[in-house]
Amino acid sequence: GALLALNKPQGLPVLGQSGELSLDALLPALRRRLGLSAELHVVKGPAREYSGLVLLSSCYHTTKKLQQFFTSARQRGQYPVTYRAVTVGVPAEAEGEIRTGLQWQQQGDTAMVVPVPAPGRRSLARKEVKSTLTRYRVLGARGGCALLQLQPKTAFPEQLQVHLTLLLCPALGDHEHSSRVGRVLGVPFLLTPEATPSRTQVLDEKLLSRLGLSPQQVHHLPLHIHLQELVLP
């Protein structure tokens, strides 16, 4: 009917700034290519840093109805959005929930998303901090890496990356938050964001060999978080 699903590559924003290459800027060309009479609207899609499903609609009313469904589904405690992630490290528990407050924090010239383990009522009420929740399940593990199913109940920028670092299992290709997971004698532990500036992810020699990468090539490794499934009413 009115719906169209695409598979977006990692690094391409769905909604870009003026003059920036984005999926939204490509929609008129896509509409002509498909011979559609009506304009295409973005219903749902992953953030720039993720790959995966983008849902489009050529009917304005369908777009609004589905967007309202996704909002109300979260409020009802449902999980209509499912991601897959490859992680460096295997969670101690096969499944569970990650709960934490998240906020933007200025560090020098850049702003970064940091966890707030026990946010106060006042900071939540002022919306300085947002309470976030992601449900996870380990689908498989091999060679010190894992394939995880992630179902966020809340939406906050970089939520999935931060939640995976709190599991001590950063996503493969996460050059933003993985530096917060340190290791001593192979045992992972969490470092504070203030003490760990962002840097290219550090991978051990065995994993580099399996990936066919040299240490100099790691910064090209894309973030391995993929929007895999959207449940529709």
PDB file of C-alpha atoms in Angstrom:
ATOM      1  CA  GLY A   1       0.000   0.000   0.000  1.00  0.00           C
ATOM      2  CA  ALA A   2       1.379   3.361   1.105  1.00  0.00           C
ATOM      3  CA  LEU A   3       4.392   1.888   2.922  1.00  0.00           C
ATOM      4  CA  LEU A   4       7.950   1.484   1.685  1.00  0.00           C
ATOM      5  CA  ALA A   5      10.862   0.003   3.674  1.00  0.00           C
ATOM      6  CA  LEU A   6      14.528   0.715   2.941  1.00  0.00           C
ATOM      7  CA  ASN A   7      17.802  -0.553   4.400  1.00  0.00           C
ATOM      8  CA  LYS A   8      19.876   2.525   5.344  1.00  0.00           C
ATOM      9  CA  PRO A   9      23.673   2.322   5.457  1.00  0.00           C
ATOM     10  CA  GLN A  10      25.539   3.369   8.585  1.00  0.00           C
ATOM     11  CA  GLY A  11      26.643   7.020   8.537  1.00  0.00           C
ATOM     12  CA  LEU A  12      23.797   8.406   6.419  1.00  0.00           C
ATOM     13  CA  PRO A  13      21.436  10.687   8.370  1.00  0.00           C
ATOM     14  CA  VAL A  14      17.691  10.267   7.803  1.00  0.00           C
ATOM     15  CA  LEU A  15      17.075  13.983   8.351  1.00  0.00           C
ATOM     16  CA  GLY A  16      20.137  16.084   7.537  1.00  0.00           C
ATOM     17  CA  GLN A  17      20.993  19.731   7.837  1.00  0.00           C
ATOM     18  CA  SER A  18      20.641  22.119   4.898  1.00  0.00           C
ATOM     19  CA  GLY A  19      23.036  21.182   2.109  1.00  0.00           C
ATOM     20  CA  GLU A  20      23.953  17.858   3.747  1.00  0.00           C
ATOM     21  CA  LEU A  21      23.493  14.508   2.022  1.00  0.00           C
ATOM     22  CA  SER A  22      20.617  12.755   3.782  1.00  0.00           C
ATOM     23  CA  LEU A  23      17.903  10.239   3.042  1.00  0.00           C
ATOM     24  CA  ASP A  24      15.286  12.990   3.289  1.00  0.00           C
ATOM     25  CA  ALA A  25      17.063  14.978   0.546  1.00  0.00           C
ATOM     26  CA  LEU A  26      16.982  11.886  -1.699  1.00  0.00           C
ATOM     27  CA  LEU A  27      13.231  11.258  -1.317  1.00  0.00           C
ATOM     28  CA  PRO A  28      12.130  13.371  -4.357  1.00  0.00           C
ATOM     29  CA  ALA A  29      14.534  11.411  -6.602  1.00  0.00           C
ATOM     30  CA  LEU A  30      13.339   8.124  -5.079  1.00  0.00           C
ATOM     31  CA  ARG A  31       9.720   9.127  -5.670  1.00  0.00           C
ATOM     32  CA  ARG A  32      10.452   9.805  -9.373  1.00  0.00           C
ATOM     33  CA  ARG A  33      12.411   6.551  -9.694  1.00  0.00           C
ATOM     34  CA  LEU A  34       9.457   4.561  -8.318  1.00  0.00           C
ATOM     35  CA  GLY A  35       6.877   6.523 -10.319  1.00  0.00           C
ATOM     36  CA  LEU A  36       4.888   7.542  -7.234  1.00  0.00           C
ATOM     37  CA  SER A  37       2.367  10.383  -7.491  1.00  0.00           C
ATOM     38  CA  ALA A  38       2.432  11.337  -3.794  1.00  0.00           C
ATOM     39  CA  GLU A  39       5.319  12.673  -1.704  1.00  0.00           C
ATOM     40  CA  LEU A  40       7.202  10.258   0.555  1.00  0.00           C
ATOM     41  CA  HIS A  41       7.393  10.929   4.308  1.00  0.00           C
ATOM     42  CA  VAL A  42       9.714   9.370   6.885  1.00  0.00           C
ATOM     43  CA  VAL A  43       7.733   7.359   9.438  1.00  0.00           C
ATOM     44  CA  LYS A  44      10.560   5.804  11.437  1.00  0.00           C
ATOM     45  CA  GLY A  45      14.278   5.289  10.990  1.00  0.00           C
ATOM     46  CA  PRO A  46      17.543   4.774  12.878  1.00  0.00           C
ATOM     47  CA  ALA A  47      19.984   7.491  13.897  1.00  0.00           C
ATOM     48  CA  ARG A  48      22.828   8.515  11.581  1.00  0.00           C
ATOM     49  CA  GLU A  49      25.334   6.241  13.332  1.00  0.00           C
ATOM     50  CA  TYR A  50      23.123   3.122  12.982  1.00  0.00           C
ATOM     51  CA  SER A  51      22.259   1.098   9.897  1.00  0.00           C
ATOM     52  CA  GLY A  52      18.934  -0.600   9.204  1.00  0.00           C
ATOM     53  CA  LEU A  53      15.254  -0.206   8.487  1.00  0.00           C
ATOM     54  CA  VAL A  54      13.749   3.082   7.415  1.00  0.00           C
ATOM     55  CA  LEU A  55       9.966   3.101   7.050  1.00  0.00           C
ATOM     56  CA  LEU A  56       8.515   5.563   4.511  1.00  0.00           C
ATOM     57  CA  SER A  57       4.919   6.371   3.635  1.00  0.00           C
ATOM     58  CA  SER A  58       3.261   8.092   0.681  1.00  0.00           C
ATOM     59  CA  CYS A  59       0.151   8.866   2.779  1.00  0.00           C
ATOM     60  CA  TYR A  60       0.275  11.707   5.317  1.00  0.00           C
ATOM     61  CA  HIS A  61      -2.480  10.193   7.507  1.00  0.00           C
ATOM     62  CA  THR A  62      -0.738   6.798   7.565  1.00  0.00           C
ATOM     63  CA  THR A  63       2.505   8.510   8.595  1.00  0.00           C
ATOM     64  CA  LYS A  64       0.860  10.319  11.516  1.00  0.00           C
ATOM     65  CA  LYS A  65      -1.068   7.217  12.608  1.00  0.00           C
ATOM     66  CA  LEU A  66       2.074   5.053  12.695  1.00  0.00           C
ATOM     67  CA  GLN A  67       4.167   7.687  14.461  1.00  0.00           C
ATOM     68  CA  GLN A  68       1.479   7.934  17.122  1.00  0.00           C
ATOM     69  CA  PHE A  69       1.470   4.124  17.397  1.00  0.00           C
ATOM     70  CA  PHE A  70       5.221   4.016  18.104  1.00  0.00           C
ATOM     71  CA  THR A  71       4.882   6.727  20.768  1.00  0.00           C
ATOM     72  CA  SER A  72       1.910   5.137  22.515  1.00  0.00           C
ATOM     73  CA  ALA A  73       3.418   1.610  22.281  1.00  0.00           C
ATOM     74  CA  ARG A  74       6.353   2.734  24.426  1.00  0.00           C
ATOM     75  CA  GLN A  75       3.942   4.302  26.929  1.00  0.00           C
ATOM     76  CA  ARG A  76       2.065   0.987  27.120  1.00  0.00           C
ATOM     77  CA  GLY A  77       5.296  -0.878  27.902  1.00  0.00           C
ATOM     78  CA  GLN A  78       5.595  -2.510  24.474  1.00  0.00           C
ATOM     79  CA  TYR A  79       8.817  -2.859  22.476  1.00  0.00           C
ATOM     80  CA  PRO A  80       7.950  -2.320  18.775  1.00  0.00           C
ATOM     81  CA  VAL A  81      11.554  -1.540  17.723  1.00  0.00           C
ATOM     82  CA  THR A  82      14.280  -4.215  17.690  1.00  0.00           C
ATOM     83  CA  TYR A  83      17.980  -3.727  17.000  1.00  0.00           C
ATOM     84  CA  ARG A  84      20.863  -6.160  16.564  1.00  0.00           C
ATOM     85  CA  ALA A  85      24.369  -5.365  17.799  1.00  0.00           C
ATOM     86  CA  VAL A  86      27.755  -7.054  17.661  1.00  0.00           C
ATOM     87  CA  THR A  87      29.645  -6.408  20.911  1.00  0.00           C
ATOM     88  CA  VAL A  88      33.254  -6.737  22.000  1.00  0.00           C
ATOM     89  CA  GLY A  89      32.762  -8.850  25.099  1.00  0.00           C
ATOM     90  CA  VAL A  90      29.916 -11.091  26.250  1.00  0.00           C
ATOM     91  CA  PRO A  91      27.417  -9.908  28.914  1.00  0.00           C
ATOM     92  CA  ALA A  92      27.592 -11.755  32.235  1.00  0.00           C
ATOM     93  CA  GLU A  93      23.829 -12.413  32.075  1.00  0.00           C
ATOM     94  CA  ALA A  94      22.176 -13.891  28.970  1.00  0.00           C
ATOM     95  CA  GLU A  95      19.318 -11.385  29.145  1.00  0.00           C
ATOM     96  CA  GLY A  96      18.207  -8.449  31.215  1.00  0.00           C
ATOM     97  CA  GLU A  97      17.451  -4.744  31.337  1.00  0.00           C
ATOM     98  CA  ILE A  98      19.759  -1.733  31.401  1.00  0.00           C
ATOM     99  CA  ARG A  99      18.337   1.240  33.314  1.00  0.00           C
ATOM    100  CA  THR A 100      20.116   4.540  33.802  1.00  0.00           C
ATOM    101  CA  GLY A 101      19.647   8.264  33.523  1.00  0.00           C
ATOM    102  CA  LEU A 102      21.299   9.927  30.526  1.00  0.00           C
ATOM    103  CA  GLN A 103      22.266  13.545  30.004  1.00  0.00           C
ATOM    104  CA  TRP A 104      24.369  15.733  27.737  1.00  0.00           C
ATOM    105  CA  GLN A 105      27.592  16.934  29.339  1.00  0.00           C
ATOM    106  CA  GLN A 106      29.948  19.567  27.965  1.00  0.00           C
ATOM    107  CA  GLN A 107      33.600  18.533  27.900  1.00  0.00           C
ATOM    108  CA  GLY A 108      35.822  21.202  26.409  1.00  0.00           C
ATOM    109  CA  ASP A 109      34.553  22.023  22.934  1.00  0.00           C
ATOM    110  CA  THR A 110      32.340  18.950  22.596  1.00  0.00           C
ATOM    111  CA  ALA A 111      29.134  17.694  24.204  1.00  0.00           C
ATOM    112  CA  MET A 112      28.847  14.012  25.040  1.00  0.00           C
ATOM    113  CA  VAL A 113      26.154  11.701  26.402  1.00  0.00           C
ATOM    114  CA  VAL A 114      26.977  10.361  29.872  1.00  0.00           C
ATOM    115  CA  PRO A 115      25.126   8.047  32.264  1.00  0.00           C
ATOM    116  CA  VAL A 116      23.605   9.292  35.516  1.00  0.00           C
ATOM    117  CA  PRO A 117      23.123   6.114  37.630  1.00  0.00           C
ATOM    118  CA  ALA A 118      20.795   7.663  40.246  1.00  0.00           C
ATOM    119  CA  PRO A 119      19.170  10.805  38.842  1.00  0.00           C
ATOM    120  CA  GLY A 120      17.294  13.011  41.304  1.00  0.00           C
ATOM    121  CA  ARG A 121      13.614  13.845  40.919  1.00  0.00           C
ATOM    122  CA  ARG A 122      14.406  17.504  40.396  1.00  0.00           C
ATOM    123  CA  SER A 123      16.814  16.878  37.493  1.00  0.00           C
ATOM    124  CA  LEU A 124      14.285  14.509  35.889  1.00  0.00           C
ATOM    125  CA  ALA A 125      11.456  17.026  36.323  1.00  0.00           C
ATOM    126  CA  ARG A 126      13.572  19.779  34.757  1.00  0.00           C
ATOM    127  CA  LYS A 127      14.423  17.332  31.951  1.00  0.00           C
ATOM    128  CA  GLU A 128      18.130  17.816  32.530  1.00  0.00           C
ATOM    129  CA  VAL A 129      18.345  14.023  32.792  1.00  0.00           C
ATOM    130  CA  LYS A 130      16.191  11.415  31.062  1.00  0.00           C
ATOM    131  CA  SER A 131      15.443   8.020  32.591  1.00  0.00           C
ATOM    132  CA  THR A 132      16.213   5.357  29.943  1.00  0.00           C
ATOM    133  CA  LEU A 133      15.656   1.622  29.582  1.00  0.00           C
ATOM    134  CA  THR A 134      16.842  -0.991  27.076  1.00  0.00           C
ATOM    135  CA  ARG A 135      15.975  -4.677  27.168  1.00  0.00           C
ATOM    136  CA  TYR A 136      18.698  -7.020  25.835  1.00  0.00           C
ATOM    137  CA  ARG A 137      19.157 -10.703  25.012  1.00  0.00           C
ATOM    138  CA  VAL A 138      22.285 -12.574  23.927  1.00  0.00           C
ATOM    139  CA  LEU A 139      21.560 -14.435  20.672  1.00  0.00           C
ATOM    140  CA  GLY A 140      25.023 -15.943  20.278  1.00  0.00           C
ATOM    141  CA  ALA A 141      28.629 -15.621  21.405  1.00  0.00           C
ATOM    142  CA  ARG A 142      31.958 -16.647  19.918  1.00  0.00           C
ATOM    143  CA  GLY A 143      35.585 -15.586  20.171  1.00  0.00           C
ATOM    144  CA  GLY A 144      34.946 -13.033  22.888  1.00  0.00           C
ATOM    145  CA  CYS A 145      32.209 -11.267  20.890  1.00  0.00           C
ATOM    146  CA  ALA A 146      28.432 -11.498  21.105  1.00  0.00           C
ATOM    147  CA  LEU A 147      25.359 -10.897  18.962  1.00  0.00           C
ATOM    148  CA  LEU A 148      22.719  -9.080  20.999  1.00  0.00           C
ATOM    149  CA  GLN A 149      19.067  -8.256  20.509  1.00  0.00           C
ATOM    150  CA  LEU A 150      18.327  -4.756  21.827  1.00  0.00           C
ATOM    151  CA  GLN A 151      14.840  -3.356  22.437  1.00  0.00           C
ATOM    152  CA  PRO A 152      14.870   0.242  23.702  1.00  0.00           C
ATOM    153  CA  LYS A 153      11.781   1.411  25.564  1.00  0.00           C
ATOM    154  CA  THR A 154      13.010   5.015  25.555  1.00  0.00           C
ATOM    155  CA  ALA A 155      14.697   7.152  22.917  1.00  0.00           C
ATOM    156  CA  PHE A 156      17.791   9.236  23.676  1.00  0.00           C
ATOM    157  CA  PRO A 157      20.765  10.029  21.417  1.00  0.00           C
ATOM    158  CA  GLU A 158      23.480   7.339  21.643  1.00  0.00           C
ATOM    159  CA  GLN A 159      21.388   5.427  24.190  1.00  0.00           C
ATOM    160  CA  LEU A 160      22.307   1.991  22.846  1.00  0.00           C
ATOM    161  CA  GLN A 161      26.058   2.679  22.779  1.00  0.00           C
ATOM    162  CA  VAL A 162      26.067   3.993  26.362  1.00  0.00           C
ATOM    163  CA  HIS A 163      23.926   1.110  27.620  1.00  0.00           C
ATOM    164  CA  LEU A 164      26.275  -1.430  26.012  1.00  0.00           C
ATOM    165  CA  THR A 165      29.280   0.166  27.721  1.00  0.00           C
ATOM    166  CA  LEU A 166      27.427  -0.160  31.039  1.00  0.00           C
ATOM    167  CA  LEU A 167      27.218  -3.896  30.254  1.00  0.00           C
ATOM    168  CA  LEU A 168      31.033  -3.715  29.792  1.00  0.00           C
ATOM    169  CA  CYS A 169      30.449  -4.891  26.223  1.00  0.00           C
ATOM    170  CA  PRO A 170      30.800  -1.903  23.847  1.00  0.00           C
ATOM    171  CA  ALA A 171      29.495  -2.242  20.313  1.00  0.00           C
ATOM    172  CA  LEU A 172      32.019  -3.220  17.660  1.00  0.00           C
ATOM    173  CA  GLY A 173      33.055  -0.039  15.844  1.00  0.00           C
ATOM    174  CA  ASP A 174      32.049   2.299  18.699  1.00  0.00           C
ATOM    175  CA  HIS A 175      34.789   4.927  18.602  1.00  0.00           C
ATOM    176  CA  GLU A 176      32.788   7.278  20.836  1.00  0.00           C
ATOM    177  CA  HIS A 177      32.095   5.357  24.055  1.00  0.00           C
ATOM    178  CA  SER A 178      34.186   2.154  24.015  1.00  0.00           C
ATOM    179  CA  SER A 179      37.133   3.919  25.699  1.00  0.00           C
ATOM    180  CA  ARG A 180      35.062   3.941  28.929  1.00  0.00           C
ATOM    181  CA  VAL A 181      35.571   0.167  29.267  1.00  0.00           C
ATOM    182  CA  GLY A 182      39.062  -0.580  30.576  1.00  0.00           C
ATOM    183  CA  ARG A 183      40.718  -3.953  31.195  1.00  0.00           C
ATOM    184  CA  VAL A 184      43.086  -5.277  33.838  1.00  0.00           C
ATOM    185  CA  LEU A 185      44.401  -8.807  33.240  1.00  0.00           C
ATOM    186  CA  GLY A 186      41.555  -9.300  30.761  1.00  0.00           C
ATOM    187  CA  VAL A 187      38.830  -8.310  33.243  1.00  0.00           C
ATOM    188  CA  PRO A 188      36.698  -5.349  32.067  1.00  0.00           C
ATOM    189  CA  PHE A 189      35.755  -2.449  34.318  1.00  0.00           C
ATOM    190  CA  LEU A 190      33.990   0.889  33.838  1.00  0.00           C
ATOM    191  CA  LEU A 191      35.886   4.189  33.666  1.00  0.00           C
ATOM    192  CA  THR A 192      34.372   7.622  34.217  1.00  0.00           C
ATOM    193  CA  PRO A 193      33.561   9.660  31.077  1.00  0.00           C
ATOM    194  CA  GLU A 194      35.629  12.572  32.421  1.00  0.00           C
ATOM    195  CA  ALA A 195      38.769  10.420  32.561  1.00  0.00           C
ATOM    196  CA  THR A 196      38.353   8.801  29.155  1.00  0.00           C
ATOM    197  CA  PRO A 197      38.177  11.007  26.054  1.00  0.00           C
ATOM    198  CA  SER A 198      36.735   9.428  22.910  1.00  0.00           C
ATOM    199  CA  ARG A 199      39.222   7.566  20.732  1.00  0.00           C
ATOM    200  CA  THR A 200      39.412   4.846  18.100  1.00  0.00           C
ATOM    201  CA  GLN A 201      38.275   1.527  19.573  1.00  0.00           C
ATOM    202  CA  VAL A 202      41.104  -0.715  20.781  1.00  0.00           C
ATOM    203  CA  LEU A 203      40.780  -4.361  19.642  1.00  0.00           C
ATOM    204  CA  ASP A 204      43.047  -7.262  20.554  1.00  0.00           C
ATOM    205  CA  GLU A 205      45.278  -8.945  17.976  1.00  0.00           C
ATOM    206  CA  LYS A 206      43.145 -12.076  17.733  1.00  0.00           C
ATOM    207  CA  LEU A 207      39.985 -10.118  16.877  1.00  0.00           C
ATOM    208  CA  LEU A 208      41.869  -7.890  14.426  1.00  0.00           C
ATOM    209  CA  SER A 209      43.132 -11.004  12.671  1.00  0.00           C
ATOM    210  CA  ARG A 210      39.616 -12.471  12.439  1.00  0.00           C
ATOM    211  CA  LEU A 211      38.345  -9.185  10.994  1.00  0.00           C
ATOM    212  CA  GLY A 212      41.265  -8.975   8.564  1.00  0.00           C
ATOM    213  CA  LEU A 213      42.195  -5.502   9.822  1.00  0.00           C
ATOM    214  CA  SER A 214      45.411  -3.818  10.826  1.00  0.00           C
ATOM    215  CA  PRO A 215      45.442  -1.481  13.869  1.00  0.00           C
ATOM    216  CA  GLN A 216      45.689   1.467  11.448  1.00  0.00           C
ATOM    217  CA  GLN A 217      42.435   0.423   9.731  1.00  0.00           C
ATOM    218  CA  VAL A 218      40.272   0.155  12.873  1.00  0.00           C
ATOM    219  CA  HIS A 219      39.097   3.784  12.695  1.00  0.00           C
ATOM    220  CA  HIS A 220      37.300   2.861   9.426  1.00  0.00           C
ATOM    221  CA  LEU A 221      35.293   0.133  11.219  1.00  0.00           C
ATOM    222  CA  PRO A 222      31.593   1.150  11.229  1.00  0.00           C
ATOM    223  CA  LEU A 223      29.371   0.925  14.274  1.00  0.00           C
ATOM    224  CA  HIS A 224      27.758  -2.528  14.363  1.00  0.00           C
ATOM    225  CA  ILE A 225      24.260  -1.566  15.557  1.00  0.00           C
ATOM    226  CA  HIS A 226      21.439  -2.315  13.100  1.00  0.00           C
ATOM    227  CA  LEU A 227      17.696  -1.551  13.242  1.00  0.00           C
ATOM    228  CA  GLN A 228      16.386  -4.984  12.326  1.00  0.00           C
ATOM    229  CA  GLU A 229      12.646  -5.016  12.973  1.00  0.00           C
ATOM    230  CA  LEU A 230       9.672  -2.655  13.321  1.00  0.00           C
ATOM    231  CA  VAL A 231       6.371  -4.079  14.551  1.00  0.00           C
ATOM    232  CA  LEU A 232       3.339  -2.413  12.940  1.00  0.00           C
ATOM    233  CA  PRO A 233      -0.262  -2.403  14.198  1.00  0.00           C
TER     234      PRO A 233
END
